[in-house]
Short mmCIF file of C-alpha atoms in Angstrom, two decimals:
data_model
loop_
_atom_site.label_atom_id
_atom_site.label_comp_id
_atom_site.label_asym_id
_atom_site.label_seq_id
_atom_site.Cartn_x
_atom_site.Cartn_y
_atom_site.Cartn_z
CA UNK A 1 129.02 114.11 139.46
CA UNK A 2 130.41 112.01 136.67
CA UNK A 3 128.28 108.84 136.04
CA UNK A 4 129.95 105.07 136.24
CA UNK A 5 131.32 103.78 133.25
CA UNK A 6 129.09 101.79 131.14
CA UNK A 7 129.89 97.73 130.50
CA UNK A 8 129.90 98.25 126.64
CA UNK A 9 133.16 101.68 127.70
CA UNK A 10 134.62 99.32 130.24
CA UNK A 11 134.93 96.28 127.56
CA UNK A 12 136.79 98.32 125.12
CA UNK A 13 139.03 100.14 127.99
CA UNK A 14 139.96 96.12 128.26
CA UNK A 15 141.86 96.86 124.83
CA UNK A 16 142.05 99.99 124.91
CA UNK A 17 146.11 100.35 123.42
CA UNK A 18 144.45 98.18 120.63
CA UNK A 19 142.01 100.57 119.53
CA UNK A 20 144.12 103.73 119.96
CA UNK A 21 146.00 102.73 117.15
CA UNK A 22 143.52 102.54 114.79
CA UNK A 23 141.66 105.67 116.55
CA UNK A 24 145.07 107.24 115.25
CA UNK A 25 144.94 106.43 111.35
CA UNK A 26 143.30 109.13 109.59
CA UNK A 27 140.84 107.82 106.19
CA UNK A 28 143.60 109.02 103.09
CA UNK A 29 142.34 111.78 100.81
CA UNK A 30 141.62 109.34 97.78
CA UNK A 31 140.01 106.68 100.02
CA UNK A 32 137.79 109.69 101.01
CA UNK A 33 136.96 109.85 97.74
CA UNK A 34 136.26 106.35 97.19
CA UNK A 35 133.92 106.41 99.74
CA UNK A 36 131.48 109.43 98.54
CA UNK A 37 131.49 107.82 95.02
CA UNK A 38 130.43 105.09 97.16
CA UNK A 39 127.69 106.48 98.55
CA UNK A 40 126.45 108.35 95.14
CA UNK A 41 126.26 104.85 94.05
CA UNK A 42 124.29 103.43 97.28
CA UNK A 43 121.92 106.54 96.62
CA UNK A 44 121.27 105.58 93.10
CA UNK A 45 120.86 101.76 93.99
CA UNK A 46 118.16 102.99 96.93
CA UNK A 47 116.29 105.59 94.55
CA UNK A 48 116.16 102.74 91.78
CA UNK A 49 114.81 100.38 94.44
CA UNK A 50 112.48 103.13 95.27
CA UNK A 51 111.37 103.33 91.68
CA UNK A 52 110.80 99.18 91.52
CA UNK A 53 108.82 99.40 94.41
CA UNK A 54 106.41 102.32 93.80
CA UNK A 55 106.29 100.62 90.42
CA UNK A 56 105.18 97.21 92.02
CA UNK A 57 102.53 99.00 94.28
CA UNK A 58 101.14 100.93 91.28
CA UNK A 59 100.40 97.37 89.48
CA UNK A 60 99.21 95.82 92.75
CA UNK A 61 96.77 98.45 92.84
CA UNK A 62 95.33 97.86 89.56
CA UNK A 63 95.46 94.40 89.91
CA UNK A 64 93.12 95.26 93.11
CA UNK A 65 91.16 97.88 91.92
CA UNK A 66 89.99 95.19 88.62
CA UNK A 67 89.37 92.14 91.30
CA UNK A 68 87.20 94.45 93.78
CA UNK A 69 85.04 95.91 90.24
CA UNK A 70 84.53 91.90 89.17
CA UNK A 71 83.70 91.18 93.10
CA UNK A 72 81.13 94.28 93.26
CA UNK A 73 79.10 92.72 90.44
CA UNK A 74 77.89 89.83 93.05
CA UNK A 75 76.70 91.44 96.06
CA UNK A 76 77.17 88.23 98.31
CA UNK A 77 80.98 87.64 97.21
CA UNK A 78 81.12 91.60 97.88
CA UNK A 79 79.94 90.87 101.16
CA UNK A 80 81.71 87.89 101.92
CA UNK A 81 85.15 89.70 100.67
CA UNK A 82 84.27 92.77 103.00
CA UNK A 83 83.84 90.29 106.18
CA UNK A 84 86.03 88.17 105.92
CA UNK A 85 88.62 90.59 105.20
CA UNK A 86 87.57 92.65 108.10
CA UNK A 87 87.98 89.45 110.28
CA UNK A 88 91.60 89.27 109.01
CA UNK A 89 92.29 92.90 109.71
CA UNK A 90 90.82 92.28 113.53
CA UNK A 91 93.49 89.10 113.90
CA UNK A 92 95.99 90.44 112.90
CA UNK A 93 95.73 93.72 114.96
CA UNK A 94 95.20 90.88 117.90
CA UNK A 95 98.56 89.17 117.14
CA UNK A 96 100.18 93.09 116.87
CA UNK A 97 99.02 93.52 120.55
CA UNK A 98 99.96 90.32 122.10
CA UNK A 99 103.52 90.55 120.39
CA UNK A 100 104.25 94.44 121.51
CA UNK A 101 103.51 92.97 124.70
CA UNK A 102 105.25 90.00 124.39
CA UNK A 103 108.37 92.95 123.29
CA UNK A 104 107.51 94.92 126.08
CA UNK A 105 108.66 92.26 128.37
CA UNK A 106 111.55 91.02 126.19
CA UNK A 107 112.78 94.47 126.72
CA UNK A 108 112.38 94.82 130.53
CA UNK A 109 114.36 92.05 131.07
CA UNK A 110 117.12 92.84 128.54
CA UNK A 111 117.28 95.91 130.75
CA UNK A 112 117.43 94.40 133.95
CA UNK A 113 120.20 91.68 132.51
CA UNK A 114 122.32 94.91 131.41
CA UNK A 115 121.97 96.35 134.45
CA UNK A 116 123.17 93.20 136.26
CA UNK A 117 125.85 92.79 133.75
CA UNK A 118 127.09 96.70 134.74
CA UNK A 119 127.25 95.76 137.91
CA UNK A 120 130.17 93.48 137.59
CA UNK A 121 131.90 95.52 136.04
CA UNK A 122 135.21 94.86 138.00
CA UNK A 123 135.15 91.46 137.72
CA UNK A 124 134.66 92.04 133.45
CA UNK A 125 138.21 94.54 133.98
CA UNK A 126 139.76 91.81 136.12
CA UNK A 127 138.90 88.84 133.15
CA UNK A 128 139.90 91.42 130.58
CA UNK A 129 143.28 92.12 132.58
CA UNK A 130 143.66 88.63 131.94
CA UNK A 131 143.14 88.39 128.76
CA UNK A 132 145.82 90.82 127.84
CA UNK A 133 148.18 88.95 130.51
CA UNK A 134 147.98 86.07 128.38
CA UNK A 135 148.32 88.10 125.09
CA UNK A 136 145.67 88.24 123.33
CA UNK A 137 144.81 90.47 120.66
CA UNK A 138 141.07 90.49 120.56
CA UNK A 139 140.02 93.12 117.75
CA UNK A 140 138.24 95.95 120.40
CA UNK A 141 135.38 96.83 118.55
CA UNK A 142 133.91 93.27 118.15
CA UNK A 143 133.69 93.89 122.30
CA UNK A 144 130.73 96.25 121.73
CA UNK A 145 128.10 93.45 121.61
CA UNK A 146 126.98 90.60 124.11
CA UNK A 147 128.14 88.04 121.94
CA UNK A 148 131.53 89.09 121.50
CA UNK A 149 131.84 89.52 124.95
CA UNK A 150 130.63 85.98 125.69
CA UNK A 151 132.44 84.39 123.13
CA UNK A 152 136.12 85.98 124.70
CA UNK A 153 135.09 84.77 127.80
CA UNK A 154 134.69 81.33 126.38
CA UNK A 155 137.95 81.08 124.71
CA UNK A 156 139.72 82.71 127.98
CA UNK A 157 138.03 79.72 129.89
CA UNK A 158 138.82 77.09 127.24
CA UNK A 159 142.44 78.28 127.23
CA UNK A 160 143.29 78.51 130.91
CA UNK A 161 143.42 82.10 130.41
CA UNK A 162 141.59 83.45 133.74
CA UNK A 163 143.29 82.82 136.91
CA UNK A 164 141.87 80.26 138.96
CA UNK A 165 140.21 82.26 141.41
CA UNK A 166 138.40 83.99 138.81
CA UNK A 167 137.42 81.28 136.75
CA UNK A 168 134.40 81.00 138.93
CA UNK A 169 133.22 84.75 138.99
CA UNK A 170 134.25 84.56 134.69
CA UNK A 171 131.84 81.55 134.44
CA UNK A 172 128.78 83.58 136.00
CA UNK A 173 128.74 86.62 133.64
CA UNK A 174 129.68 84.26 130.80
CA UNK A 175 125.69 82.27 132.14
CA UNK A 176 124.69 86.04 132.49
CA UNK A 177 125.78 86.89 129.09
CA UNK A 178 124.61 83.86 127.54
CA UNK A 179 121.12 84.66 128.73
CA UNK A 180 121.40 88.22 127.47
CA UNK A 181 122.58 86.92 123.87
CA UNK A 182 119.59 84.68 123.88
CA UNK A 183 117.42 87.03 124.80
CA UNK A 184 118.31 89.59 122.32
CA UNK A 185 117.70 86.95 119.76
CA UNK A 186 113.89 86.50 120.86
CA UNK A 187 113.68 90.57 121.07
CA UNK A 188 114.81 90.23 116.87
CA UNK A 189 112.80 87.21 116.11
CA UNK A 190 109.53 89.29 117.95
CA UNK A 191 110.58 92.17 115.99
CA UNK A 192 110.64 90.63 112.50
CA UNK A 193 107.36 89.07 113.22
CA UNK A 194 105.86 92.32 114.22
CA UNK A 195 106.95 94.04 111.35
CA UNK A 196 105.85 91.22 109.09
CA UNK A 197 102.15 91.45 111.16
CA UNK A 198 102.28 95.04 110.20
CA UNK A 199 102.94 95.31 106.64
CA UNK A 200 100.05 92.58 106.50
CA UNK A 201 97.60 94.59 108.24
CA UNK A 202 98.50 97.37 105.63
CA UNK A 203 97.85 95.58 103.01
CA UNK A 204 94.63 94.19 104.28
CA UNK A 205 93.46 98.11 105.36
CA UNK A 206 94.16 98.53 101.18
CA UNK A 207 92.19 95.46 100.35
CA UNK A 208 89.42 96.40 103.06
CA UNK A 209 89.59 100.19 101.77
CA UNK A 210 88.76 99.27 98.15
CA UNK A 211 85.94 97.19 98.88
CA UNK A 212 83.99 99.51 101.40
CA UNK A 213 84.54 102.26 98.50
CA UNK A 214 82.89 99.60 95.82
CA UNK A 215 80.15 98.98 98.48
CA UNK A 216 79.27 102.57 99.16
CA UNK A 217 79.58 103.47 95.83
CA UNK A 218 76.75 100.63 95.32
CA UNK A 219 74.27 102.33 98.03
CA UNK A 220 75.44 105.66 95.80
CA UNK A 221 74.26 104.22 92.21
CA UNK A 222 70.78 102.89 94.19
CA UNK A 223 69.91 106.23 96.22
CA UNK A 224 70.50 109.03 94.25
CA UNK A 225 69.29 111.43 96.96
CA UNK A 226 71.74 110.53 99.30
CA UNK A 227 73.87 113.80 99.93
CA UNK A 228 70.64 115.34 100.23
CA UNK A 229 69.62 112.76 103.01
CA UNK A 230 73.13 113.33 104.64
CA UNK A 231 72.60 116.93 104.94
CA UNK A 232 68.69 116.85 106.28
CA UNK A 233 70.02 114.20 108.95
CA UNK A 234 72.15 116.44 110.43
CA UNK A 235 69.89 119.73 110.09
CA UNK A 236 67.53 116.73 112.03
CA UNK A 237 69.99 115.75 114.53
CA UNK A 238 70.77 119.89 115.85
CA UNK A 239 66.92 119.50 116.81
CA UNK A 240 67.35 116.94 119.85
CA UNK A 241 68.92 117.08 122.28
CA UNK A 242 69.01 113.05 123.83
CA UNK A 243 69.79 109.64 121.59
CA UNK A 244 66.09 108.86 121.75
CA UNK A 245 64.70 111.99 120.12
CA UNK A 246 67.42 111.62 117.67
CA UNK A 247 65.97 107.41 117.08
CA UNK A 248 62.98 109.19 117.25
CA UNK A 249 63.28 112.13 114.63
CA UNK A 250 64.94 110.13 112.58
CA UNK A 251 62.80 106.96 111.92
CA UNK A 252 59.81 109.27 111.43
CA UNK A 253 61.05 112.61 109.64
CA UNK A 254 64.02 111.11 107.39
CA UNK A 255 62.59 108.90 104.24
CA UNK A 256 65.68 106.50 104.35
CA UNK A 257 65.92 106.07 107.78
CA UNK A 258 62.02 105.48 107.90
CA UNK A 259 61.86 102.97 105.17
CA UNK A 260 65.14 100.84 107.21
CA UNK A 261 62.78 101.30 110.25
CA UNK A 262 59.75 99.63 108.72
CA UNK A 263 61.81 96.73 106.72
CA UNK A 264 63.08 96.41 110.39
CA UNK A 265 59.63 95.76 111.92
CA UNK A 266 58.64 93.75 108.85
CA UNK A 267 61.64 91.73 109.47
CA UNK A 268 60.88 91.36 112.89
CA UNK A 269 57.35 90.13 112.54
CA UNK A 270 58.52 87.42 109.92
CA UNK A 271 61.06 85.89 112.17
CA UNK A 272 58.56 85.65 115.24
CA UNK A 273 57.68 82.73 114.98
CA UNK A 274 61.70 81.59 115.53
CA UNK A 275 62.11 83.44 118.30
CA UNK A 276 62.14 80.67 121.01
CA UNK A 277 64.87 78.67 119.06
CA UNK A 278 68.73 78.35 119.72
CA UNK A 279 70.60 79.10 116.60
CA UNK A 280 74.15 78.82 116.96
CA UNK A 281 76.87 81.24 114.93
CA UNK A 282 76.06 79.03 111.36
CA UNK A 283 72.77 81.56 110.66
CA UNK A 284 75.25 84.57 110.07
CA UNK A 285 76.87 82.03 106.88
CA UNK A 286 74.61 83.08 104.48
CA UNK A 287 76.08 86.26 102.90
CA UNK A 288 73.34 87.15 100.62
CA UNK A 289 70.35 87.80 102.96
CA UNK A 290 69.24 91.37 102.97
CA UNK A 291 67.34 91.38 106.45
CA UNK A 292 68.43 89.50 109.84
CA UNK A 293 69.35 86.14 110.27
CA UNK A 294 67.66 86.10 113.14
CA UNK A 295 65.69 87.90 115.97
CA UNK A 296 67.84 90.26 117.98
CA UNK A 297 66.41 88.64 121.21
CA UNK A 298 67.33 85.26 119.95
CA UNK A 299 71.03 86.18 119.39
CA UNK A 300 71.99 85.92 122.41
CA UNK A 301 75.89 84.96 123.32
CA UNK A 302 76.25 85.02 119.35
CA UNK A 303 77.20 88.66 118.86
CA UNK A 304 80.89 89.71 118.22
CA UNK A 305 82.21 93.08 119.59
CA UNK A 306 82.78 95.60 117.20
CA UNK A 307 86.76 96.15 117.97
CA UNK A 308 89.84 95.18 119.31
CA UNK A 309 90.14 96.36 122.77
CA UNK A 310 90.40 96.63 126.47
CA UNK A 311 86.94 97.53 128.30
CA UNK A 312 87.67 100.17 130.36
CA UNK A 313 83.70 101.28 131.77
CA UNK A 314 81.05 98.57 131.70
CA UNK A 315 77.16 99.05 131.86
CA UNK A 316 75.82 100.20 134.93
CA UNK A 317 79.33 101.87 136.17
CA UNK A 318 80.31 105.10 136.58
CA UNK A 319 80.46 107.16 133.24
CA UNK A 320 83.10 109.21 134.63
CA UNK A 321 81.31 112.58 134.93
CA UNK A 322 78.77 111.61 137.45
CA UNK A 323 76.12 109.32 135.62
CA UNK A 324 75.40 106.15 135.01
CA UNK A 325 77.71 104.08 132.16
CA UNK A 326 74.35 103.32 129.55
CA UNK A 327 76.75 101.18 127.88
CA UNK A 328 80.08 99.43 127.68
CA UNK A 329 83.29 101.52 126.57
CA UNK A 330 86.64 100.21 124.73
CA UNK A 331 89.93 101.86 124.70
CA UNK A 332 91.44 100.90 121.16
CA UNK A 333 94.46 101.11 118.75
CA UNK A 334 94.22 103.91 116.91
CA UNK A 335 92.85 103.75 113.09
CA UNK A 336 90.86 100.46 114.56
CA UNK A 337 88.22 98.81 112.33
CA UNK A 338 84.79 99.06 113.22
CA UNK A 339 82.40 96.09 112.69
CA UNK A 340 78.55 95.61 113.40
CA UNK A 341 78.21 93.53 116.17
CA UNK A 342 74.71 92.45 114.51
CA UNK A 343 72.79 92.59 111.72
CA UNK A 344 70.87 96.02 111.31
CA UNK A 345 69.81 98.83 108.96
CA UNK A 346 71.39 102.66 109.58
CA UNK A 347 69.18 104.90 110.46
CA UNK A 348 71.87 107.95 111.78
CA UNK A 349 74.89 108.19 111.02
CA UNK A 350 76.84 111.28 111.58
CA UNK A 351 77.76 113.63 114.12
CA UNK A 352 76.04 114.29 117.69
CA UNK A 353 76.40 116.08 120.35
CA UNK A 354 79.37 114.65 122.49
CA UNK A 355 79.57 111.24 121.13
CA UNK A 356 81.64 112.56 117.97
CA UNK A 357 80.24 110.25 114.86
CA UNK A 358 77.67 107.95 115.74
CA UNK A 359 76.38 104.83 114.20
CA UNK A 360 72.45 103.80 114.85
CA UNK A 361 70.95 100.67 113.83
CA UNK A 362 68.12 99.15 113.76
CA UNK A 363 67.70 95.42 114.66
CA UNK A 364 64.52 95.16 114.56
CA UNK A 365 61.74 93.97 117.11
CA UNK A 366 62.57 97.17 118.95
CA UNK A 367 66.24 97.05 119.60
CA UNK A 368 68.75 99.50 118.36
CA UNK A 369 72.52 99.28 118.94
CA UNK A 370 74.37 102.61 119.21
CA UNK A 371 78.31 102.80 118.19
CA UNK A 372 79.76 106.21 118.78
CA UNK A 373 83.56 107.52 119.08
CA UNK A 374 84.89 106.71 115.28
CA UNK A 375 86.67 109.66 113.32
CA UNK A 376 84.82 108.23 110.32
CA UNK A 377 81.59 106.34 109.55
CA UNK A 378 81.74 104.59 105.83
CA UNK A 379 77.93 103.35 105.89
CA UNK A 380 74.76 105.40 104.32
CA UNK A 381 71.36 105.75 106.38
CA UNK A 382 68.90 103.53 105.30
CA UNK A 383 71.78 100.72 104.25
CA UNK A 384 71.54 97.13 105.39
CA UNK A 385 74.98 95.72 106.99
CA UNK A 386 75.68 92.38 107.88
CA UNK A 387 77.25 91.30 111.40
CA UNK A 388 80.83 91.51 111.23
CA UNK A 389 80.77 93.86 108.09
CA UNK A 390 83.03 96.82 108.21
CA UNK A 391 81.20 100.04 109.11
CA UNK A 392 83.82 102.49 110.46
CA UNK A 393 87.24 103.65 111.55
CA UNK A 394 88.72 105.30 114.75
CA UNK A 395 90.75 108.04 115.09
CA UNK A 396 93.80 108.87 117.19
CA UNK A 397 92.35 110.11 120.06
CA UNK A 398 89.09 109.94 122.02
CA UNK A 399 86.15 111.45 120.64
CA UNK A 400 83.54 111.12 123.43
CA UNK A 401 83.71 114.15 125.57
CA UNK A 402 82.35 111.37 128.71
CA UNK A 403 86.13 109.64 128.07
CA UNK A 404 88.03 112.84 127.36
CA UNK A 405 86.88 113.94 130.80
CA UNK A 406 89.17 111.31 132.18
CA UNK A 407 91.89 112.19 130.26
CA UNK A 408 91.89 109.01 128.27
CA UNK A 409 95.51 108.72 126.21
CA UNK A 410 93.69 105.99 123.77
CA UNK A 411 90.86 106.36 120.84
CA UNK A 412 87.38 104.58 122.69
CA UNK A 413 84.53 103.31 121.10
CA UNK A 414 81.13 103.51 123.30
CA UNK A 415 78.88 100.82 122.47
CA UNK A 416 74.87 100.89 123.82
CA UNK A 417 71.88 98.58 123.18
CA UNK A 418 68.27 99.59 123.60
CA UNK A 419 65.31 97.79 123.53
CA UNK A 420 61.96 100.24 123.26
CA UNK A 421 64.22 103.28 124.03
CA UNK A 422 65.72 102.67 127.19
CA UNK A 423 69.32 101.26 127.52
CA UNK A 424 69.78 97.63 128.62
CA UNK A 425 73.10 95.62 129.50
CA UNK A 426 74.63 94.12 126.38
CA UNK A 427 76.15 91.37 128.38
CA UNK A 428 74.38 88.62 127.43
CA UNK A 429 74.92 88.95 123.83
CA UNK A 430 78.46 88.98 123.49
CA UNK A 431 80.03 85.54 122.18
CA UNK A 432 81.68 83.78 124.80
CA UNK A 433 85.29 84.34 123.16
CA UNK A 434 84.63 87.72 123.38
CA UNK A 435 85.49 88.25 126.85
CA UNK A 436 89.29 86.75 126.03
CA UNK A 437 89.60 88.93 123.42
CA UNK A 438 88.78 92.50 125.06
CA UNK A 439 90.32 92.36 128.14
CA UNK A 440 88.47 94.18 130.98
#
């Protein structure tokens, strides 16, 4: 069956002995010509812009790569770089969200309005029968977008051109129309901002990128045995079979993860005494401590989440293969940054069994936090990291065979607290901004 003309075919049939004329010149052989040299010398202007701008990132680069060396020499700017820039990454990546949405909309409208518009398509013929009537010679191929449309309406209107009886039908697609060009504005204006939001976020990725790599390579210079450490933590963690063995094995057989373990309890012991107060987010300012700003138990509706995201299984729900959800899971972007949501030391961190690369840390007073489904972890065992410091990066898929089991499209992060080995709801820990931010 042949399928309805479209609006945009029936407004140039309106003029269609206009445009057959020009359909009918053929480009001369030396204007052919013209035009390749033309484009030889677009090509060159595009490769020399190429050259300016991979010339440009080159210097940007350095000009990083010397700020981030200066920066590493004081730990607490270090850190205070590394978090805050992490915190612009996670804003941005908010605003990115909210605006494809915000398109995504835009978009479903514009479609609907087109699809209205097509459906008037006599009464567009019957205005653009008019128009020719009156003799007007209305270059076809400006006809192609809304706002030529709408603006030959107009002038039809303004100059008596329509018929009476179909000045009323000519005034409804030119409101119809109107919307549409409006519309199509917003869709650009969303657009430009996205793309905007995006280059930012690369550029802050770069920035983050450079100072994890100063960081780590930091931990490197202090513990010189550390691919030796990697490599017995994962000989430890084939050994286990459950996350509590692996807490277990490695806080007692592995000489980092021991020694973050027992700073952990010292920690723990020395803020004691504060354990009964109320802090409020102000006791994560100070960027040079190098244990917890305060007892896990007291940081209660203080703690951020680690990523951008929708919750899609919370504690005590179904895990999706018959068990019980031990913790909360997050369906995010993919190539996500991964923050602590507290202040802890690494004990693991590495691959295990079905939670792809996993992230354990020690809070101290007998808590641990659990953060499993990155593609990579960019912390050491045994390191201290500060809440809201970045510690890893998703993939583009799911990692945790629980989620693939569902057939989950997005990358998820599975997050689980324990207190004295056995998991407890993380709930009351979460700021209270959190829940606006990850949708459940």
């Amino acid at each position: 069956m042949q399928r309805a003309p479209s609006l945009t075919v029936l407004l140039i049939a309106g003029f269609a002995g206009a445009s057959l004329a020009q359909a009918q010149t053929a480009t001369p052989a030396p204007q052919a010509a013209a035009l390749s040299s033309e484009a030889i010398k677009q090509r060159e202007q595009e490769l020399e812009a190429a050259r300016a701008q991979q010339k440009s990132a080159e210097e940007a680069q350095a000009k990083l790569k010397a700020e981030i060396t200066t920066l590493g020499q004081d730990r607490t700017q270090l850190n205070q770089q590394l978090i805050d820039t992490a915190a612009n990454v996670r804003t941005v990546e908010t605003k990115i969200d909210e605006a494809e949405a915000r398109l995504q909309n835009l978009n479903g409208r514009e479609q609907e309005m087109r699809t209205s518009l097509d459906s008037r398509r006599a009464d567009i013929v019957e205005v653009l029968a008019a128009l020719q009537r009156a003799g007007r010679r209305t270059p076809p191929a400006l006809l192609v977008r809304p706002e030529d449309a709408l603006q030959s309406l107009r002038t039809a209107m303004l100059l008596g051109a329509v018929v009476p009886e179909l000045r009323g039908r000519a005034e409804r697609i030119a409101v119809e129309l109107g919307e549409l060009v409006a519309l199509r504005r917003n869709i650009a204006t969303e657009r430009d901002q996205l793309a905007a939001d995006r280059d930012k976020v690369r550029n802050d990725q770069t920035r983050l990128t450079a100072l994890v790599d100063e960081r780590q390579r930091q931990q490197a210079s202090r513990e010189k045995d550390l691919d030796a450490e990697k490599t017995r933590a994962i000989t430890l963690s084939r050994q286990v079979g459950d996350l509590q063995g692996l807490i277990a094995k490695m806080e007692q057989d592995l000489q980092s993860a021991a020694k973050a373990a027992e700073a952990a309890k010292q920690a723990a012991a020395a803020s004691q005494a504060a354990a009964n107060a109320k802090p409020g987010p102000a006791v994560f300012k100070d960027r040079s401590r190098t244990s917890p700003a305060i007892a896990f138990a007291s940081a209660k509706g203080l703690l951020p989440f680690p990523v951008n995201g929708n919750k899609i299984r919370d504690f005590g729900g179904s895990d999706g293969v018959g068990g019980v959800q031990k913790g909360i899971s997050l369906a995010t972007r993919p190539g996500s940054q991964i923050t602590t949501p507290c202040d802890g030391w690494v004990v693991y961190a590495g691959p295990f069994r079905s939670y792809g690369q996993l992230l354990i840390l020690n809070a101290g007073g007998g808590y641990h936090v659990l953060i499993a489904g990155m593609e990579r972890i960019s912390v050491n065992i045994g390191q201290f990291v500060l809440t809201g410091e970045p510690v890893a990066t998703m993939g583009s898929t799911s990692q945790v065979a629980s989620i693939l089991a569902t057939n989950a499209s997005q990358p998820v992060l599975y997050v689980e607290f324990r207190k004295d080995g056995t998991p407890i709801d993380p709930g009351p820990w979460w700021a209270a901004n959190e829940g606006e931010k990850v949708r459940g």
